[in-house]
């Protein structure tokens, strides 16, 4: 008896809806929102999940997390809030609701105090569109070369120098945007952390069954992934402990 | 005649007052248990003649009609009254209606109002088996203990009746030991005076007089098989008041014991279960729907029916947070009779809204266990709309409304996740990112590439612009050709001056451009010097000759006709210089 068994009907329903999802994700989202408003969270979840097979966004992950939360699936709720937060790091609502979901996780995790610098960085990276820094970097590079080109064709000495200075002032921003785009891409595609999905799971000292048990973790707890070995992940706990977990017991964010 | 009139009126009014006719039918009670008696009295005051008996609607007449009549004369006014009394009983539970009785007054027929009687299944008679058992102990005198039901839920009411059966005429109960009831909450039924029941009961061929000793409504408090211990009586029978030597005989008798099966209430109690078990209705009303702020509204929640009413908990009023309420006042109108406990319990809430506005109070819900269907039921009232108008303020009347006085911190009531995102979710295909895609690198590289092309072109342009003499030389032929063209136009117009002028300019200009000289530097020596390298000085001679001819023609007073030959020669010459200097 685990969340997987509980989720089975939704997975089937999601499978049935795959074809429809490819056709009209917007209408599915609308129907899901109606079901959610009517308090039918299970139906809403099945519909949102079917959209999520082909599409994704911060808002979609947020809604899926809400459905799981209402249905009492705390592991999936935390997982999807984390995913939503990954898409939109600076979003206050997601952060607050993730905090509420975490309060229902059995393992108490040391939460980092919210530093103003950290939240500034989050807001800087943030936004709903994961491509925003890629677009910005393209625009800044374009601007840099436009200004340079302009300076080629200006005959007067003063304005020509101004254009060139402006171009080289733009250059660090362009390079910074490229770096940020790269960081965001790494965050979104990398598998840095994972959420425990089984109700309770032992962290072992070696990647094999029967190894020494080091820690006991519960559903919804977040671990950092270090490396993968066949069906096992080496994980790092928030308290600094390191051990091995079966890959099927957790879900990378 | 005038002062006779009041006198006649007085005479005629006297019999009118005396003959005020009333015709009523009354019963002593409307709710009975099966087998209980109800007294019906029909009274006709000042009527003439008799009246017809009503249709009793299925009730059985135990006794009657018994007629009584009276006549009063008070202060000369006479009134008569006839009443008939019936003792009725119901043999089966149900609703009975006693129809109207009729009497005739002149040409009119007066009717009484119909009366409703509700008969409920009462404690019933003891079963034959119980009677047999009890009778075996003492054929002349025994007590039975009987329960109205054998199988009940926890909290469901059951009526226990202790009945005395006697063949002795004279009985005196000296001691009555009722066992303590554990696991029950009991409510005594008031039996009134202890008297023998009317009529005789026949048990196994013997006639008995019966009397109800005690009747209790029991509410089991826990599940399981519960045993009710027998009651013990000490009696003296056949004491004769006129014979002091015969003090009667002492007897101790014991009733039967009974067992009751108490069922646990099923699981899945709704939230806010009131503890009610039975059959209940809910009624909610308010004394007013419009109220000034800070004044009280009374919300009355009435629960009525047959149940363990005295054990009901007050339903919770789900009020908006800026309304205050207090513990409800409980008013009971409960009757406990042979059919059990019924009636109503009223919870009166005092609700004080603190702020003006239009409020929709959520429905009052009341959950109980319905013994008929064996399931929990939740009753729900309509939601109440309350309009709170601006109050007079809690302060001194006439004092200015000072908002600071009533200010308070925002109250946090609970924590919950927010609502889902609706509208445009900004969906994007899963796993596709601009960064790292081909389009991204093209987008980055394209401006750089275009810039490099622009840079190369501009460099070339600048280099050429910096190379002045070369450019002048390259342009020399084109400029000369333009000037020759002007000369050719003058030739056509036979404009002699203009022709020679253009021709001279073409030649001199060409030479100056070609060798990067100023206009004054075009001298014969210079021409010879520059052109001698080309075609052994032949071209130099031709050039100097042509130049002189053109100048002479320009300044000569005698006009030489514009010559096509001269023009052709100049054009050829320029062409030759141009081609030989490659």
mmCIF file of N, CA and C in Angstrom, chain B residues 497-566:
data_model
loop_
_atom_site.group_PDB
_atom_site.id
_atom_site.type_symbol
_atom_site.label_atom_id
_atom_site.label_comp_id
_atom_site.label_asym_id
_atom_site.label_seq_id
_atom_site.Cartn_x
_atom_site.Cartn_y
_atom_site.Cartn_z
ATOM 1 N N UNK B 497 31.892 78.713 -79.447
ATOM 2 C CA UNK B 497 32.617 79.026 -78.230
ATOM 3 C C UNK B 497 32.511 77.877 -77.231
ATOM 4 N N UNK B 498 31.278 77.459 -77.002
ATOM 5 C CA UNK B 498 31.045 76.399 -76.015
ATOM 6 C C UNK B 498 31.773 75.125 -76.425
ATOM 7 N N UNK B 499 31.794 74.838 -77.728
ATOM 8 C CA UNK B 499 32.436 73.619 -78.207
ATOM 9 C C UNK B 499 33.916 73.608 -77.876
ATOM 10 N N UNK B 500 34.559 74.686 -78.214
ATOM 11 C CA UNK B 500 35.995 74.740 -77.987
ATOM 12 C C UNK B 500 36.333 74.807 -76.513
ATOM 13 N N UNK B 501 35.470 75.503 -75.825
ATOM 14 C CA UNK B 501 35.637 75.606 -74.374
ATOM 15 C C UNK B 501 35.602 74.221 -73.731
ATOM 16 N N UNK B 502 34.573 73.439 -74.096
ATOM 17 C CA UNK B 502 34.400 72.104 -73.511
ATOM 18 C C UNK B 502 35.532 71.190 -73.919
ATOM 19 N N UNK B 503 35.940 71.326 -75.167
ATOM 20 C CA UNK B 503 37.003 70.464 -75.666
ATOM 21 C C UNK B 503 38.309 70.719 -74.924
ATOM 22 N N UNK B 504 38.626 72.020 -74.749
ATOM 23 C CA UNK B 504 39.852 72.368 -74.029
ATOM 24 C C UNK B 504 39.809 71.880 -72.605
ATOM 25 N N UNK B 505 38.647 72.052 -71.950
ATOM 26 C CA UNK B 505 38.503 71.617 -70.564
ATOM 27 C C UNK B 505 38.653 70.112 -70.446
ATOM 28 N N UNK B 506 38.095 69.435 -71.455
ATOM 29 C CA UNK B 506 38.153 67.979 -71.421
ATOM 30 C C UNK B 506 39.603 67.530 -71.476
ATOM 31 N N UNK B 507 40.371 68.108 -72.346
ATOM 32 C CA UNK B 507 41.748 67.684 -72.530
ATOM 33 C C UNK B 507 42.598 68.051 -71.321
ATOM 34 N N UNK B 508 42.481 69.314 -70.886
ATOM 35 C CA UNK B 508 43.296 69.746 -69.753
ATOM 36 C C UNK B 508 42.909 69.047 -68.475
ATOM 37 N N UNK B 509 41.580 68.982 -68.311
ATOM 38 C CA UNK B 509 41.078 68.318 -67.102
ATOM 39 C C UNK B 509 41.521 66.878 -67.064
ATOM 40 N N UNK B 510 41.453 66.221 -68.187
ATOM 41 C CA UNK B 510 41.842 64.829 -68.219
ATOM 42 C C UNK B 510 43.278 64.662 -67.818
ATOM 43 N N UNK B 511 44.111 65.497 -68.377
ATOM 44 C CA UNK B 511 45.524 65.392 -68.090
ATOM 45 C C UNK B 511 45.813 65.646 -66.614
ATOM 46 N N UNK B 512 45.166 66.702 -66.080
ATOM 47 C CA UNK B 512 45.377 67.038 -64.656
ATOM 48 C C UNK B 512 44.951 65.890 -63.777
ATOM 49 N N UNK B 513 43.786 65.318 -64.071
ATOM 50 C CA UNK B 513 43.289 64.210 -63.258
ATOM 51 C C UNK B 513 44.203 63.007 -63.380
ATOM 52 N N UNK B 514 44.586 62.740 -64.613
ATOM 53 C CA UNK B 514 45.290 61.510 -64.899
ATOM 54 C C UNK B 514 46.641 61.479 -64.174
ATOM 55 N N UNK B 515 47.265 62.623 -64.102
ATOM 56 C CA UNK B 515 48.597 62.649 -63.470
ATOM 57 C C UNK B 515 48.587 63.431 -62.166
ATOM 58 N N UNK B 516 47.400 63.643 -61.645
ATOM 59 C CA UNK B 516 47.254 64.241 -60.334
ATOM 60 C C UNK B 516 47.943 65.600 -60.251
ATOM 61 N N UNK B 517 47.555 66.490 -61.112
ATOM 62 C CA UNK B 517 48.160 67.823 -61.143
ATOM 63 C C UNK B 517 47.088 68.866 -60.918
ATOM 64 N N UNK B 518 47.564 70.061 -60.497
ATOM 65 C CA UNK B 518 46.632 71.165 -60.408
ATOM 66 C C UNK B 518 46.384 71.721 -61.823
ATOM 67 N N UNK B 519 45.329 72.519 -62.053
ATOM 68 C CA UNK B 519 45.011 73.022 -63.402
ATOM 69 C C UNK B 519 46.159 73.849 -63.986
ATOM 70 N N UNK B 520 46.887 74.582 -63.106
ATOM 71 C CA UNK B 520 47.956 75.447 -63.627
ATOM 72 C C UNK B 520 49.184 74.655 -64.034
ATOM 73 N N UNK B 521 49.248 73.425 -63.623
ATOM 74 C CA UNK B 521 50.447 72.646 -63.903
ATOM 75 C C UNK B 521 50.404 71.983 -65.274
ATOM 76 N N UNK B 522 49.263 72.146 -65.971
ATOM 77 C CA UNK B 522 49.167 71.512 -67.288
ATOM 78 C C UNK B 522 49.892 72.408 -68.320
ATOM 79 N N UNK B 523 51.191 72.185 -68.436
ATOM 80 C CA UNK B 523 51.982 72.959 -69.410
ATOM 81 C C UNK B 523 52.499 72.003 -70.472
ATOM 82 N N UNK B 524 53.034 72.582 -71.525
ATOM 83 C CA UNK B 524 53.528 71.751 -72.623
ATOM 84 C C UNK B 524 54.674 70.853 -72.155
ATOM 85 N N UNK B 525 55.581 71.439 -71.347
ATOM 86 C CA UNK B 525 56.717 70.656 -70.887
ATOM 87 C C UNK B 525 56.246 69.476 -70.078
ATOM 88 N N UNK B 526 55.280 69.788 -69.252
ATOM 89 C CA UNK B 526 54.787 68.742 -68.368
ATOM 90 C C UNK B 526 54.143 67.621 -69.182
ATOM 91 N N UNK B 527 53.337 68.038 -70.191
ATOM 92 C CA UNK B 527 52.679 67.057 -71.038
ATOM 93 C C UNK B 527 53.712 66.184 -71.716
ATOM 94 N N UNK B 528 54.730 66.862 -72.254
ATOM 95 C CA UNK B 528 55.750 66.099 -72.961
ATOM 96 C C UNK B 528 56.436 65.142 -72.000
ATOM 97 N N UNK B 529 56.699 65.642 -70.833
ATOM 98 C CA UNK B 529 57.425 64.849 -69.835
ATOM 99 C C UNK B 529 56.620 63.621 -69.445
ATOM 100 N N UNK B 530 55.336 63.807 -69.222
ATOM 101 C CA UNK B 530 54.514 62.713 -68.731
ATOM 102 C C UNK B 530 54.186 61.713 -69.828
ATOM 103 N N UNK B 531 53.909 62.274 -71.040
ATOM 104 C CA UNK B 531 53.414 61.396 -72.092
ATOM 105 C C UNK B 531 54.524 60.786 -72.960
ATOM 106 N N UNK B 532 55.767 61.282 -72.784
ATOM 107 C CA UNK B 532 56.828 60.794 -73.666
ATOM 108 C C UNK B 532 57.059 59.303 -73.472
ATOM 109 N N UNK B 533 56.734 58.819 -72.269
ATOM 110 C CA UNK B 533 56.931 57.395 -72.005
ATOM 111 C C UNK B 533 55.953 56.541 -72.806
ATOM 112 N N UNK B 534 54.912 57.173 -73.270
ATOM 113 C CA UNK B 534 53.876 56.416 -73.972
ATOM 114 C C UNK B 534 54.034 56.629 -75.469
ATOM 115 N N UNK B 535 54.135 55.570 -76.198
ATOM 116 C CA UNK B 535 54.147 55.558 -77.675
ATOM 117 C C UNK B 535 55.138 56.568 -78.248
ATOM 118 N N UNK B 536 56.355 56.599 -77.682
ATOM 119 C CA UNK B 536 57.492 57.367 -78.198
ATOM 120 C C UNK B 536 57.197 58.842 -78.380
ATOM 121 N N UNK B 537 56.461 59.485 -77.564
ATOM 122 C CA UNK B 537 56.212 60.923 -77.632
ATOM 123 C C UNK B 537 55.237 61.324 -78.714
ATOM 124 N N UNK B 538 54.810 60.360 -79.497
ATOM 125 C CA UNK B 538 53.860 60.690 -80.564
ATOM 126 C C UNK B 538 52.553 61.206 -79.980
ATOM 127 N N UNK B 539 52.159 60.585 -78.907
ATOM 128 C CA UNK B 539 50.910 60.987 -78.258
ATOM 129 C C UNK B 539 51.039 62.377 -77.660
ATOM 130 N N UNK B 540 52.264 62.665 -77.106
ATOM 131 C CA UNK B 540 52.486 63.974 -76.500
ATOM 132 C C UNK B 540 52.317 65.071 -77.543
ATOM 133 N N UNK B 541 52.892 64.850 -78.722
ATOM 134 C CA UNK B 541 52.772 65.843 -79.793
ATOM 135 C C UNK B 541 51.316 66.060 -80.170
ATOM 136 N N UNK B 542 50.620 64.942 -80.317
ATOM 137 C CA UNK B 542 49.208 65.031 -80.731
ATOM 138 C C UNK B 542 48.397 65.792 -79.688
ATOM 139 N N UNK B 543 48.675 65.512 -78.430
ATOM 140 C CA UNK B 543 47.941 66.153 -77.338
ATOM 141 C C UNK B 543 48.166 67.657 -77.316
ATOM 142 N N UNK B 544 49.482 68.045 -77.467
ATOM 143 C CA UNK B 544 49.823 69.470 -77.412
ATOM 144 C C UNK B 544 49.178 70.193 -78.587
ATOM 145 N N UNK B 545 49.208 69.540 -79.738
ATOM 146 C CA UNK B 545 48.635 70.173 -80.939
ATOM 147 C C UNK B 545 47.123 70.384 -80.740
ATOM 148 N N UNK B 546 46.475 69.341 -80.309
ATOM 149 C CA UNK B 546 45.023 69.448 -80.126
ATOM 150 C C UNK B 546 44.677 70.535 -79.095
ATOM 151 N N UNK B 547 45.491 70.587 -78.049
ATOM 152 C CA UNK B 547 45.236 71.560 -76.988
ATOM 153 C C UNK B 547 45.387 72.980 -77.515
ATOM 154 N N UNK B 548 46.395 73.162 -78.337
ATOM 155 C CA UNK B 548 46.610 74.500 -78.886
ATOM 156 C C UNK B 548 45.484 74.893 -79.826
ATOM 157 N N UNK B 549 45.101 73.925 -80.644
ATOM 158 C CA UNK B 549 44.029 74.224 -81.595
ATOM 159 C C UNK B 549 42.762 74.640 -80.871
ATOM 160 N N UNK B 550 42.466 73.886 -79.833
ATOM 161 C CA UNK B 550 41.235 74.200 -79.093
ATOM 162 C C UNK B 550 41.321 75.560 -78.434
ATOM 163 N N UNK B 551 42.502 75.889 -77.887
ATOM 164 C CA UNK B 551 42.648 77.184 -77.222
ATOM 165 C C UNK B 551 42.612 78.331 -78.204
ATOM 166 N N UNK B 552 43.278 78.070 -79.344
ATOM 167 C CA UNK B 552 43.276 79.123 -80.362
ATOM 168 C C UNK B 552 41.860 79.378 -80.845
ATOM 169 N N UNK B 553 41.133 78.337 -81.091
ATOM 170 C CA UNK B 553 39.753 78.490 -81.562
ATOM 171 C C UNK B 553 38.905 79.199 -80.519
ATOM 172 N N UNK B 554 39.270 78.959 -79.268
ATOM 173 C CA UNK B 554 38.516 79.618 -78.197
ATOM 174 C C UNK B 554 38.698 81.118 -78.210
ATOM 175 N N UNK B 555 39.955 81.509 -78.353
ATOM 176 C CA UNK B 555 40.232 82.942 -78.214
ATOM 177 C C UNK B 555 40.376 83.677 -79.528
ATOM 178 N N UNK B 556 40.326 82.936 -80.679
ATOM 179 C CA UNK B 556 40.492 83.599 -81.959
ATOM 180 C C UNK B 556 39.282 84.446 -82.305
ATOM 181 N N UNK B 557 39.573 85.673 -82.790
ATOM 182 C CA UNK B 557 38.437 86.538 -83.143
ATOM 183 C C UNK B 557 37.695 86.001 -84.355
ATOM 184 N N UNK B 558 38.437 85.355 -85.271
ATOM 185 C CA UNK B 558 37.750 84.790 -86.449
ATOM 186 C C UNK B 558 37.267 83.396 -86.056
ATOM 187 N N UNK B 559 36.051 83.248 -86.301
ATOM 188 C CA UNK B 559 35.479 81.981 -85.809
ATOM 189 C C UNK B 559 35.810 80.833 -86.731
ATOM 190 N N UNK B 560 36.418 79.850 -86.138
ATOM 191 C CA UNK B 560 36.561 78.592 -86.876
ATOM 192 C C UNK B 560 35.322 77.756 -86.618
ATOM 193 N N UNK B 561 34.869 77.151 -87.641
ATOM 194 C CA UNK B 561 33.634 76.348 -87.485
ATOM 195 C C UNK B 561 33.896 75.179 -86.553
ATOM 196 N N UNK B 562 32.956 74.831 -85.746
ATOM 197 C CA UNK B 562 33.113 73.654 -84.871
ATOM 198 C C UNK B 562 33.397 72.448 -85.743
ATOM 199 N N UNK B 563 34.414 71.714 -85.402
ATOM 200 C CA UNK B 563 34.868 70.658 -86.281
ATOM 201 C C UNK B 563 34.637 69.280 -85.661
ATOM 202 N N UNK B 564 33.960 68.482 -86.382
ATOM 203 C CA UNK B 564 33.719 67.106 -85.964
ATOM 204 C C UNK B 564 35.029 66.352 -85.915
ATOM 205 N N UNK B 565 35.927 66.693 -86.838
ATOM 206 C CA UNK B 565 37.215 66.012 -86.895
ATOM 207 C C UNK B 565 38.009 66.258 -85.626
ATOM 208 N N UNK B 566 37.952 67.508 -85.145
ATOM 209 C CA UNK B 566 38.659 67.874 -83.926
ATOM 210 C C UNK B 566 38.148 67.054 -82.726
#
